[in-house]
Coordinates of C-alpha atoms in Angstrom, one line a residue:
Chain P
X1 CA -1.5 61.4 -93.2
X2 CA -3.0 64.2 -90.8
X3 CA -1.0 64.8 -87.6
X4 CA -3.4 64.2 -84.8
X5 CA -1.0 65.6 -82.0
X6 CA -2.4 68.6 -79.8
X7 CA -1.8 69.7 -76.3
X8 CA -4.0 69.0 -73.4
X9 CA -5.9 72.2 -73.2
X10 CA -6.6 72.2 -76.9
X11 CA -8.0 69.1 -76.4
X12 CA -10.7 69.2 -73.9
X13 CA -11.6 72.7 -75.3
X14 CA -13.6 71.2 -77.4
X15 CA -15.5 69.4 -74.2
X16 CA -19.0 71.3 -73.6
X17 CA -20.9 71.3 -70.8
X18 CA -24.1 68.7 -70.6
X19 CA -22.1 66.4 -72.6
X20 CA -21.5 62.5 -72.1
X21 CA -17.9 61.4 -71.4
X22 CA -16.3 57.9 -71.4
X23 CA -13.3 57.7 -69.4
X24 CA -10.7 54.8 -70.0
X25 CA -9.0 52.5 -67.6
X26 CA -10.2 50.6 -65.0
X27 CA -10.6 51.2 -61.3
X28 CA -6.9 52.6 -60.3
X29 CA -5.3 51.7 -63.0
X30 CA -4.5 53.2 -66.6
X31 CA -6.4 56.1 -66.1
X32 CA -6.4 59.4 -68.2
X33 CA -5.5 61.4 -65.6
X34 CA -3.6 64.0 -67.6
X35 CA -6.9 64.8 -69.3
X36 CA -9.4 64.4 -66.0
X37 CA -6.7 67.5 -65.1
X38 CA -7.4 69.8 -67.7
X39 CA -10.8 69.3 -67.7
X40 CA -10.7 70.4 -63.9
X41 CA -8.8 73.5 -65.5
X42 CA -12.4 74.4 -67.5
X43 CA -15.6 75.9 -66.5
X44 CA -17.4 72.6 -68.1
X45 CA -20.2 71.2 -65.8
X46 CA -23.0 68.7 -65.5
X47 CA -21.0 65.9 -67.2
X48 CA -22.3 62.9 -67.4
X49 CA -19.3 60.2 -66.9
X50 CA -19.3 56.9 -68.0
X51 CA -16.6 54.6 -66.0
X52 CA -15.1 51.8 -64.5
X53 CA -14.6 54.3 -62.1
X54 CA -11.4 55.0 -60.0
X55 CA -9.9 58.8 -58.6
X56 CA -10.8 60.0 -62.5
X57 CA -14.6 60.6 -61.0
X58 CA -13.4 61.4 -57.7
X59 CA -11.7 64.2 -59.2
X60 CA -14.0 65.5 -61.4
X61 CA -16.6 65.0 -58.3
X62 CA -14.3 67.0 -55.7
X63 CA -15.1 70.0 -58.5
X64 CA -18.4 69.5 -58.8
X65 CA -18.1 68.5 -62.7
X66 CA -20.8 65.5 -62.3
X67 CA -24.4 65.4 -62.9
X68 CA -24.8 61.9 -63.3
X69 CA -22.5 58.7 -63.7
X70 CA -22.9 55.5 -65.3
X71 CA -20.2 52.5 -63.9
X72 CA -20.0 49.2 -62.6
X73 CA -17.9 50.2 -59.6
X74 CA -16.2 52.7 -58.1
X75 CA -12.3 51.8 -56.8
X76 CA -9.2 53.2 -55.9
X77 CA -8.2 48.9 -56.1
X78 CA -5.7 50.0 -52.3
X79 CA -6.8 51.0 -49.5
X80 CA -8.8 52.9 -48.4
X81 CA -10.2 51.5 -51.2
X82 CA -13.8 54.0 -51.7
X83 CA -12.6 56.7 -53.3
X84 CA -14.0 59.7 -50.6
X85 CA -14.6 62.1 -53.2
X86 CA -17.5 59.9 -55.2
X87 CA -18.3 59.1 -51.6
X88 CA -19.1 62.4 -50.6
X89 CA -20.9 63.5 -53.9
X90 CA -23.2 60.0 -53.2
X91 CA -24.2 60.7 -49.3
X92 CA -24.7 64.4 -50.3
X93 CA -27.2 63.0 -53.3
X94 CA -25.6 65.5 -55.9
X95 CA -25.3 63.2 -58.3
X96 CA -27.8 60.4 -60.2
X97 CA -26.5 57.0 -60.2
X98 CA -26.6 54.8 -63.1
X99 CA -25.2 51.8 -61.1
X100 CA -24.8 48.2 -62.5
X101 CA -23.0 45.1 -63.3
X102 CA -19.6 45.5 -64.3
X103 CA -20.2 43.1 -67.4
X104 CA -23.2 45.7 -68.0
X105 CA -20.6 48.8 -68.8
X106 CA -18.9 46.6 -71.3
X107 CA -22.0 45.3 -72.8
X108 CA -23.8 48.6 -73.6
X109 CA -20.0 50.3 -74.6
X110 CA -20.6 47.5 -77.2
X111 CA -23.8 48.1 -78.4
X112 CA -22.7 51.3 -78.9
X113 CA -19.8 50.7 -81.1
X114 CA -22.0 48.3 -83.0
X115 CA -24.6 51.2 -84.0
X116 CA -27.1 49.1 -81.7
X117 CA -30.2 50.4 -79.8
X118 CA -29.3 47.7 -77.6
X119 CA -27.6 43.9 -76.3
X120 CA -29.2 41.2 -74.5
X121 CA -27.6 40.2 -71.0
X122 CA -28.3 38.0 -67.9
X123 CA -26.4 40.1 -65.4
X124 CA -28.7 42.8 -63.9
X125 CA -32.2 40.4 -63.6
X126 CA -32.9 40.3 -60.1
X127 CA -31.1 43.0 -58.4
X128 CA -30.8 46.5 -57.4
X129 CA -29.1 48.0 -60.7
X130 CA -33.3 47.5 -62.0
X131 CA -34.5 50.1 -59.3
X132 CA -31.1 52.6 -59.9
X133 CA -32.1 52.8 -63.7
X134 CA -35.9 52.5 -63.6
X135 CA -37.7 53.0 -66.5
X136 CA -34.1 54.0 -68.3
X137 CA -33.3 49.9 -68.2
X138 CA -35.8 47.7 -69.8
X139 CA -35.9 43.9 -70.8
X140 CA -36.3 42.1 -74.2
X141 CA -38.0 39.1 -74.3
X142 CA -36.5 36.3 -76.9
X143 CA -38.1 35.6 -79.8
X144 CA -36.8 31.7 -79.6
X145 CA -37.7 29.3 -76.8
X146 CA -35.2 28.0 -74.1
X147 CA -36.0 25.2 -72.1
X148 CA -39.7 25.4 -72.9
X149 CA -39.6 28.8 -71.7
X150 CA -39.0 32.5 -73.8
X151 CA -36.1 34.2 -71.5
X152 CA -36.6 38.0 -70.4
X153 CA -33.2 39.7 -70.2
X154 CA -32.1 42.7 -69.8
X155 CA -31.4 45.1 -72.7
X156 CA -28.5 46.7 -72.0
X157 CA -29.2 50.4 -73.7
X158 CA -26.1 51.6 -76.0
X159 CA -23.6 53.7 -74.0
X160 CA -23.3 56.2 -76.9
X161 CA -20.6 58.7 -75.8
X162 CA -19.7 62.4 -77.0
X163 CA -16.2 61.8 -76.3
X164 CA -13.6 59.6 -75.2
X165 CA -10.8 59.8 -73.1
X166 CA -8.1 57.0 -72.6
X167 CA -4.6 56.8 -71.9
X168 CA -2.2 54.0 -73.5
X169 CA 1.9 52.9 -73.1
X170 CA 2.9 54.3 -76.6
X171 CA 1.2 55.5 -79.9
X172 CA 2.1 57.5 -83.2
X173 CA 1.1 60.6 -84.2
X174 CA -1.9 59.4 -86.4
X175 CA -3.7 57.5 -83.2
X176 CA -2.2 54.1 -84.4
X177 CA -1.3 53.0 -80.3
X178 CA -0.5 50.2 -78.2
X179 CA -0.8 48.8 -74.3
X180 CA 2.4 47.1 -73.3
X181 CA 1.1 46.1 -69.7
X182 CA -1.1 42.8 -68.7
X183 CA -4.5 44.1 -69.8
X184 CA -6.3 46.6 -72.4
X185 CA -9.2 47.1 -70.1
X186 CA -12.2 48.6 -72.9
X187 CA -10.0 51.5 -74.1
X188 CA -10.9 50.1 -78.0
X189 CA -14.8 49.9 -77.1
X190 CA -14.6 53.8 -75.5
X191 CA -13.4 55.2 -78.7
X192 CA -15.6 53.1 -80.6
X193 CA -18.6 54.3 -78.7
X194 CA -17.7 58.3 -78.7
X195 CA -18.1 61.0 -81.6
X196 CA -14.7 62.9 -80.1
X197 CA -12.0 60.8 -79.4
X198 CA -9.1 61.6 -77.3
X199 CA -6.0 59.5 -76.8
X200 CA -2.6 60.2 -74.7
X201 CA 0.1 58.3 -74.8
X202 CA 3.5 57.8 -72.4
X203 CA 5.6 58.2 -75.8
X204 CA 4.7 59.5 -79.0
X205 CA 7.0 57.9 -81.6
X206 CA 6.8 56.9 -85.4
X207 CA 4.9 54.2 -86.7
X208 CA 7.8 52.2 -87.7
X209 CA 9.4 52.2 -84.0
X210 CA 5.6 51.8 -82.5
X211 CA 5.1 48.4 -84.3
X212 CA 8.5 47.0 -83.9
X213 CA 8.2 47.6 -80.2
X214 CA 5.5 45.2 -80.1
X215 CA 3.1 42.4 -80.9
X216 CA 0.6 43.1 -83.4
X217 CA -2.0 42.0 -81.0
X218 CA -1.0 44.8 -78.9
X219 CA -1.5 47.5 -80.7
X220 CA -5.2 47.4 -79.4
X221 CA -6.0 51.3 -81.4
X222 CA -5.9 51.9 -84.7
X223 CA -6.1 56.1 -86.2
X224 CA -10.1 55.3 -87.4
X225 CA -10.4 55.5 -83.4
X226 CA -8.8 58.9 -82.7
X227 CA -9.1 62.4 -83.3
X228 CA -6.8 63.6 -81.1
X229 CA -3.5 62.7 -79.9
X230 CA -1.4 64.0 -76.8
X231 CA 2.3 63.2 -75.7
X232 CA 1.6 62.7 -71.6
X233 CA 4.1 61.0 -70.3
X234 CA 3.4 60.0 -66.7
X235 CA -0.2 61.0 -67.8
X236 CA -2.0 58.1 -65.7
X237 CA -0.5 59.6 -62.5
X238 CA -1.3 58.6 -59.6
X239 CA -3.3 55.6 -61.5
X240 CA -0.5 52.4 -62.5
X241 CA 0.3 52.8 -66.5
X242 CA 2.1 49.3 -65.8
X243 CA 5.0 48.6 -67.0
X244 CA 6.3 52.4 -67.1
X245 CA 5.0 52.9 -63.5
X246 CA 3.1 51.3 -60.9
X247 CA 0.5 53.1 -59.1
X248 CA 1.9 55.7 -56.8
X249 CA 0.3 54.4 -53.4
X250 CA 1.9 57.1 -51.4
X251 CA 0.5 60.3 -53.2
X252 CA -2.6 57.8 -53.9
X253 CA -3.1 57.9 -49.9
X254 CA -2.2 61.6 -49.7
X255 CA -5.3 62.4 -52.2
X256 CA -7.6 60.2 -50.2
X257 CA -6.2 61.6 -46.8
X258 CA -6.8 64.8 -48.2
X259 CA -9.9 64.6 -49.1
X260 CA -11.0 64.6 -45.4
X261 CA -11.6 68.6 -44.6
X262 CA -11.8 71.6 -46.5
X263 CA -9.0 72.6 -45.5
X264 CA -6.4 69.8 -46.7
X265 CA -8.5 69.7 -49.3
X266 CA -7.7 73.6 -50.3
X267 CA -4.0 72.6 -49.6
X268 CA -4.1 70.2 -52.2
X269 CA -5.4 72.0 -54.8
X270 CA -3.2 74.6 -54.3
X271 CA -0.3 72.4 -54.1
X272 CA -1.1 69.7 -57.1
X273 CA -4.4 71.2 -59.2
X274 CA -4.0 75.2 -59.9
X275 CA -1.5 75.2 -62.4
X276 CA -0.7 72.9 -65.9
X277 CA 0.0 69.5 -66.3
X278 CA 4.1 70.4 -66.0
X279 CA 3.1 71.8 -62.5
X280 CA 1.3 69.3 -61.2
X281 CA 4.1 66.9 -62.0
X282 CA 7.1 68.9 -60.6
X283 CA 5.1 68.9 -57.6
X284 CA 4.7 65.1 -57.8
X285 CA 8.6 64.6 -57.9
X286 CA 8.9 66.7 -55.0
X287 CA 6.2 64.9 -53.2
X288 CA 8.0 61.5 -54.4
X289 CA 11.2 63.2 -53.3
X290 CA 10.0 64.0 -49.8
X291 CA 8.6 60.4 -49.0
Chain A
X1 CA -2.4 16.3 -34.1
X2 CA -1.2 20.0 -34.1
X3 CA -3.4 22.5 -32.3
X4 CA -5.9 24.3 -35.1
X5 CA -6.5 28.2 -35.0
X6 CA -10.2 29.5 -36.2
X7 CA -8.4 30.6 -39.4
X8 CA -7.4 27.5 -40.2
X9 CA -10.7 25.9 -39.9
X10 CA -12.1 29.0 -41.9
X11 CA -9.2 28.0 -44.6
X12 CA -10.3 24.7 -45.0
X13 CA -14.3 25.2 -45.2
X14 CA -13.6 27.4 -47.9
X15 CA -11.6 25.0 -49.5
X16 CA -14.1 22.5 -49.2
X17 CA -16.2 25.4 -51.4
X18 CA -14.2 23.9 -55.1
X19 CA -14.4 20.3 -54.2
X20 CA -15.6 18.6 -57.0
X21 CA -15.7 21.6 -59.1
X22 CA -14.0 20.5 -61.9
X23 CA -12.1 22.2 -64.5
X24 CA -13.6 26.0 -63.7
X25 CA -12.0 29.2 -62.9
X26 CA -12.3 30.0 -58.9
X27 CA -11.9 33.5 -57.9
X28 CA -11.6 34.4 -54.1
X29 CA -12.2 37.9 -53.5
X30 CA -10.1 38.0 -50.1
X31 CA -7.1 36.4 -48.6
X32 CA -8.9 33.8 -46.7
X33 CA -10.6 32.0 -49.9
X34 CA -7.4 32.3 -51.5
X35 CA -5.8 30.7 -48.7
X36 CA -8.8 27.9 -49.1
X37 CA -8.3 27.8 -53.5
X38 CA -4.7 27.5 -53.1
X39 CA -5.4 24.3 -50.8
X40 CA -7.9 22.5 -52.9
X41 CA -5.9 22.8 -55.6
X42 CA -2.9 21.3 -54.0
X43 CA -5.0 18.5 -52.4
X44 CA -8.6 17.2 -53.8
X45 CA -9.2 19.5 -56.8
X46 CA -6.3 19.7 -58.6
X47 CA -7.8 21.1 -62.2
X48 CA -9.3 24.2 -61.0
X49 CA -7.9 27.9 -62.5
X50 CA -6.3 30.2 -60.2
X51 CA -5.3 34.0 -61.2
X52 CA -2.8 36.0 -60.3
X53 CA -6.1 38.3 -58.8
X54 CA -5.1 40.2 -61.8
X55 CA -4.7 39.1 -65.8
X56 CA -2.8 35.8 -65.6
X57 CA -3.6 32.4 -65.0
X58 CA -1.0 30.7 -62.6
X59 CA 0.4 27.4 -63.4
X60 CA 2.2 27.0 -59.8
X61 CA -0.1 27.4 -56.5
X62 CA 2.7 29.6 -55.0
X63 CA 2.5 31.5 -51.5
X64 CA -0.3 34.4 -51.2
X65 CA 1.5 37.4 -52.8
X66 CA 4.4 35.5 -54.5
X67 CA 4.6 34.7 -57.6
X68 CA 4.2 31.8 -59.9
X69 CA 4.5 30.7 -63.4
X70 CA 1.7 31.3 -65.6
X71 CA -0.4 29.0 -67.8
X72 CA -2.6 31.6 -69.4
X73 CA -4.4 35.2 -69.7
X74 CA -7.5 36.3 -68.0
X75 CA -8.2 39.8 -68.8
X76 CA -11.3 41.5 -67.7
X77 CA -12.7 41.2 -70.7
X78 CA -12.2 37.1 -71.0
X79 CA -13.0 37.5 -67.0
X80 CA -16.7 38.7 -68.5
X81 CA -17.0 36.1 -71.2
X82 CA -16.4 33.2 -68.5
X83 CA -18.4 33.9 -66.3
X84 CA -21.5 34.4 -69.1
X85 CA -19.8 30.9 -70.3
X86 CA -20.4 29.5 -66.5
X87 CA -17.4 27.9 -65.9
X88 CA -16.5 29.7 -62.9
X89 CA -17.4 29.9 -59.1
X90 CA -17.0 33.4 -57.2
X91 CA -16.3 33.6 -53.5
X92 CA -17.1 37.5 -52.7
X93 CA -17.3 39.5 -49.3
X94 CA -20.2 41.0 -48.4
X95 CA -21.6 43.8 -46.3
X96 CA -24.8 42.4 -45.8
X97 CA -26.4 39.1 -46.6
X98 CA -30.2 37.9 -45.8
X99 CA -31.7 34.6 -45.1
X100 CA -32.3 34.0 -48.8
X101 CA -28.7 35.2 -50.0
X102 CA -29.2 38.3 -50.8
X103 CA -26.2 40.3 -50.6
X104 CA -25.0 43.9 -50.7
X105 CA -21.6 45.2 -50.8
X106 CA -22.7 48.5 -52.8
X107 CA -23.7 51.0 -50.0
X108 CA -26.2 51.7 -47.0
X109 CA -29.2 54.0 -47.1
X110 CA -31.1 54.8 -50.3
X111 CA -30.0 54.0 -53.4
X112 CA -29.6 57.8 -54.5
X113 CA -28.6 59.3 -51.3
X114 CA -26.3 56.5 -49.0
X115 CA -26.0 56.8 -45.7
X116 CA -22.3 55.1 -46.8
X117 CA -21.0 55.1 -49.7
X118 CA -18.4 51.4 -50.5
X119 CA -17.8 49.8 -54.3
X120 CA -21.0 49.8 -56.0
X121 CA -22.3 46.5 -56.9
X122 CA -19.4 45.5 -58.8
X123 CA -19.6 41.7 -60.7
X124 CA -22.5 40.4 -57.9
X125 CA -25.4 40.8 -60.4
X126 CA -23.2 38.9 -63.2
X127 CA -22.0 36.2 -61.0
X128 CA -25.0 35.3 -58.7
X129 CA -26.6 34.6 -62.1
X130 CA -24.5 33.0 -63.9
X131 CA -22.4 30.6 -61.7
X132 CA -22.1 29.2 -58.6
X133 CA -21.3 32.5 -56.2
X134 CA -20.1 31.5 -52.1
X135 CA -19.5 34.2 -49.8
X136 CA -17.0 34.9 -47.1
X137 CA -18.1 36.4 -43.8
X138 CA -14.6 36.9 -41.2
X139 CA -17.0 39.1 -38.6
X140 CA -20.4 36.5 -38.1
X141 CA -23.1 39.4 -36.6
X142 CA -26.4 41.1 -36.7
X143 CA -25.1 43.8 -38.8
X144 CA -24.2 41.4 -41.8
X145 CA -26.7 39.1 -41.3
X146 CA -29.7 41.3 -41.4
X147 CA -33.4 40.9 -42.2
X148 CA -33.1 42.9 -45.2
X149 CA -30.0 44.1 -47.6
X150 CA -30.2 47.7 -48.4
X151 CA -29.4 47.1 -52.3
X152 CA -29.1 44.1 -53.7
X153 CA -26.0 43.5 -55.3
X154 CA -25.7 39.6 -55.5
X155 CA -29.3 38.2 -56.0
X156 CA -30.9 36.0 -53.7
X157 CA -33.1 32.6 -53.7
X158 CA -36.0 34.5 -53.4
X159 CA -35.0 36.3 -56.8
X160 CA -35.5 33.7 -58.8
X161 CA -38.2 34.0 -61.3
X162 CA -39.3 30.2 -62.2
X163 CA -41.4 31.0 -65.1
X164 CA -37.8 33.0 -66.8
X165 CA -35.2 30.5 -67.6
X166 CA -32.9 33.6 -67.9
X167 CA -32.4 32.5 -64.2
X168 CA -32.4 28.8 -64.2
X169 CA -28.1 29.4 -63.8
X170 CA -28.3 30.7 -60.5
X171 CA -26.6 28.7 -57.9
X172 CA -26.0 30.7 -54.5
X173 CA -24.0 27.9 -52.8
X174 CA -22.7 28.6 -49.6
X175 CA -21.3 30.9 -47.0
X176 CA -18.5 30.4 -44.8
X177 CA -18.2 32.5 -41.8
X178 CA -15.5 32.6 -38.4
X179 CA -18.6 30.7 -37.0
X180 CA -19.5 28.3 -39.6
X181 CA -20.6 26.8 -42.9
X182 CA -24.5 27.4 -44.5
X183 CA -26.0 27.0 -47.7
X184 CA -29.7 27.9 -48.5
X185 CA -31.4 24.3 -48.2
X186 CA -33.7 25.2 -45.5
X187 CA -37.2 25.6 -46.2
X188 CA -37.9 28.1 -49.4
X189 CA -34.0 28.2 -50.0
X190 CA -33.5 30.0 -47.0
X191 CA -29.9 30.0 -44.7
X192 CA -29.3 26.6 -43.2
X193 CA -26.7 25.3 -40.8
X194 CA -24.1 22.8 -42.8
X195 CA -21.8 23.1 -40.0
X196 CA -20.6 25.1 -36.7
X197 CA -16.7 25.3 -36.5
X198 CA -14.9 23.5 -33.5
X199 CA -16.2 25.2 -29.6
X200 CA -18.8 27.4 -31.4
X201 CA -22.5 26.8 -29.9
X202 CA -26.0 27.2 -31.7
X203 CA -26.5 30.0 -29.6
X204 CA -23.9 31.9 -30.7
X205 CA -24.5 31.8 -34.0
X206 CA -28.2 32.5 -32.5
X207 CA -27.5 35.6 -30.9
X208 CA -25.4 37.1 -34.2
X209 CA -27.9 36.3 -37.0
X210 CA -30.9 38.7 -37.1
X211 CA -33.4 35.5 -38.8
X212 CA -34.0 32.1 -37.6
X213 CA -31.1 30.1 -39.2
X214 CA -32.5 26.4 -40.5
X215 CA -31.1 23.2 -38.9
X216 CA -28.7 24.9 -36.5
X217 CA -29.4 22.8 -33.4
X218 CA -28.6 19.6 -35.7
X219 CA -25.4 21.0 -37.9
X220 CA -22.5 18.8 -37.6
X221 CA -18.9 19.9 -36.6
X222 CA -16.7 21.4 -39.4
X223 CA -14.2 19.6 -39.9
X224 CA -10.5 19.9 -38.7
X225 CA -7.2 20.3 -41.3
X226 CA -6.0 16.7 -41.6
X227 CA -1.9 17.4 -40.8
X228 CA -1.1 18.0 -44.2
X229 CA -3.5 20.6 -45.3
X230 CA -2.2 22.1 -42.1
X231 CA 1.6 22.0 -43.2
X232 CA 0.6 23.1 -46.7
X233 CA -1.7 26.3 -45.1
X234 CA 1.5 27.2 -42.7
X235 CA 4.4 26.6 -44.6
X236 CA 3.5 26.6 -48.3
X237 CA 0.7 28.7 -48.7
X238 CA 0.4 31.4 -46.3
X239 CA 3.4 31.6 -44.3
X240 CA 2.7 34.9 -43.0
X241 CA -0.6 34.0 -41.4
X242 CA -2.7 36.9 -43.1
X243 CA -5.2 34.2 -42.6
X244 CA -5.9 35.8 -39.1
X245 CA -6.2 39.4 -40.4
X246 CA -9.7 38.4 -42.0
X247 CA -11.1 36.4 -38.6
X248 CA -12.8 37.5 -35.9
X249 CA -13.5 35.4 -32.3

């Protein structure tokens, strides 16, 4: 069976610019962040990012990665809760929004990984997310009645993806991987939605130790999913990658706080963003060290 | 009779949100409704679901921030599913709410270039039309109660397309504020007095609402924490009195 393991860099070397990315996770939690790093590392530009979203958009926002973003919300899920990055790329109006409904994201990353145009939903009648997407977000009407009526719903457009991103407790070197914390999130329905898929994982280990370690329901990836596999452990720093860490609140605060001039902003990316992903977290310990 | 605080009050109008509610999932969005969900379900609505306010269902009402057993899972995904399914009522926050319940709690200013940036809309759409969707208010004032939300996050009453039964789920119940209780039973479903809290004053409530609130001059008092709800609020469920970090006057 092929050996899916690469390095970071290989990885997202693949990423062109222009192209639609899915990133894993949810909010502050479980992130990729390991790979939102290396793709700050390349020239790519004018992603378009599809996201529950967290600090992965605020980073690729603080480097002006973004052209447009598709999510449901945008969180850091502690205070100060808006994540000033996104912030700043919103009030400066240098990126389109594709807001909606949370249940929205999930619907059309379904649609997707059922080769469908499209799926019926309620949420979104009514409200705002109609005049984000314009003519981009449509309705269907049903062909059977309800209540004497036809219902109009949205049609939630497929989320098709280039590539996927997403970060999980432990996996194998064929993609075969697991969560071992409360919640997947929609890890499965990113890689199921993208053409390039790209998974890291705390541990790499063999099969046999991957699925005694825990239940089969667990093991939320299987290798159709994956193209790519990465050994990143502490790769959803600062994000929680519950239960091998919980979110680092401190340095989360510190990225936030840093965010606030040019100049702290030019002290973090010297400090934490201009070298690899072995730099970024020696300077993490120290950080940790110094609190 | 002990003396009440404003929070208290607050604690038990939201409480009174989930009675009779059943055997539904109830998720406050802020310490104050969980204050309010943790007291109905120790008093008059026993069979409502609490989380953990992240992927467990708690089988023990314990403290705010302690924790309890657990009598289930609620990921985000089944989160999604139940509330398509109905069988849930949402207590958010809100930035900005009209007179028809409207509510924003996405940003300020144009939708592609905010003035302020805060969550995006988040679950509002989903929940304000699938289930029964309160808000809390802790800071009652022009600024929240405007004439017009800048996006429209949860949908209002006047959203409601008769002729679509897509909407006929939509059941924005009530809001609860440091100042008092409304629903939307005033003329057109628009905001109507239910009750003022203990010492507040039409006027008051007059002079922080930007639209003509229905039925104000003839709302009723809310009522006071019988002595056990309060003993339950101060020594069983919030001990630490965060209750007050969410109140203002």
């Amino acid at each position: 069976m092929t050996d899916k393991r690469t390095t970071l860099d290989e990885a997202v070397a693949s990423i062109e610019s222009g192209m639609t990315i899915g990133i894993g996770g949810w909010g502050s939690r479980r992130k990729p962040m390991a790979f939102v790093r290396a793709l700050l590392r390349t020239d790519v530009t004018d992603l378009t990012v599809v996201t529950y979203g967290g600090p992965d958009i605020g980073l690729l926002c603080s480097a002006g990665k973004v052209k447009r973003v598709y999510y449901g919300f945008v969180s850091l899920d502690s205070p100060p809760f808006y994540d000033p990055w996104f912030s700043k790329a919103r009030t400066s109006g240098s990126i389109e929004s594709r807001e909606m409904d949370e249940g929205m994201l999930r619907c059309g990353l379904q649609a997707a990984a059922q080769r469908l145009a499209f799926l019926p939903i309620r949420a979104g009648l009514g409200s705002d997310v109609r005049a984000f997407w314009g003519e981009e977000l449509k309705t269907v009407t049903s062909p059977y009645p309800t209540d004497g009526g036809y219902e109009e719903l949205i049609a939630m457009p497929a989320l098709n993806l280039d590539a996927a991103f997403v970060h999980m407790n432990l996996g194998d070197e064929q993609g075969n991987a697991a969560y071992t914390g409360i919640d997947p999130y929609f890890d499965d329905l990113y890689l199921m939605a993208a053409k390039r898929r790209f998974l890291s994982v705390e541990r790499v280990v063999p099969t046999e130790e991957l699925v005694k370690s825990v239940p089969p329901q667990a093991l939320l990836v299987n290798r159709m999913m994956v193209d790519s596999v990465v050994e990143a452990p502490n790769g959803a720093h600062f994000t929680t990658a519950e239960p091998d860490y919980k979110r680092d609140e401190k340095f989360q605060r510190h990225y936030a706080e840093s965010a606030a001039s040019d100049e702290t902003w030019q002290q973090f990316v010297r400090t934490y963003l201009s070298g690899d992903e072995a730099d970024y977290q020696a300077a993490v310990r120290k950080f940790g060290e110094q609190q | 009779m002990m003396s009440v605080t404003r929070a208290e009050v607050c604690a038990v109008a939201c409480a009174e949100l989930f009675r009779d509610a059943g055997e539904i999932m109830v998720s406050p969005m802020t310490t104050m409704v969980s204050v309010g969900a943790r007291l109905a379900r120790l008093t008059f609505s026993p069979d409502i679901l609490l989380t953990d306010g992240e992927a467990r269902l708690l089988a023990d009402t314990p403290a705010i921030g302690a924790a309890g057993a657990i009598e289930g899972w609620m990921p985000f995904g089944r989160v999604f599913e139940t509330l398509a399914w109905g069988r849930r009522h949402v207590v958010m926050g809100a930035n900005q709410i009209d007179r028809f319940g409207n509510q924003n709690l996405s940003a300020f200013g144009p939708l592609q270039h905010p003035r302020r940036q805060m969550f995006g809309v988040r679950g509002a759409p989903g929940n304000t039309i699938n289930h029964a969707t309160s808000y809390w208010v802790g800071n009652h004032s022009k600024r929240v109660f405007c004439d017009r939300v800048d996006v429209v996050s949860g949908i209002g009453w006047d959203k409601v397309d008769p002729d679509n039964p897509a909407f006929r789920f939509v059941n924005v119940y009530r809001v609860v504020s440091n100042l008092g209780v409304f629903d939307f039973n005033g003329p057109d479903h628009t905001m109507r007095a239910v009750s003022l809290h203990p010492g507040v004053d039409p006027d008051r409530v007059r002079e922080n609402t930007s639209f003509e609130i229905a039925g104000l001059d003839d709302a009723a008092e809310t009522r006071l924490p019988t002595d056990d709800e309060l003993k339950l609020i101060r020594e069983a469920i919030d001990p630490k009195s965060l209750r007050d970090k969410e109140i203002r006057g």
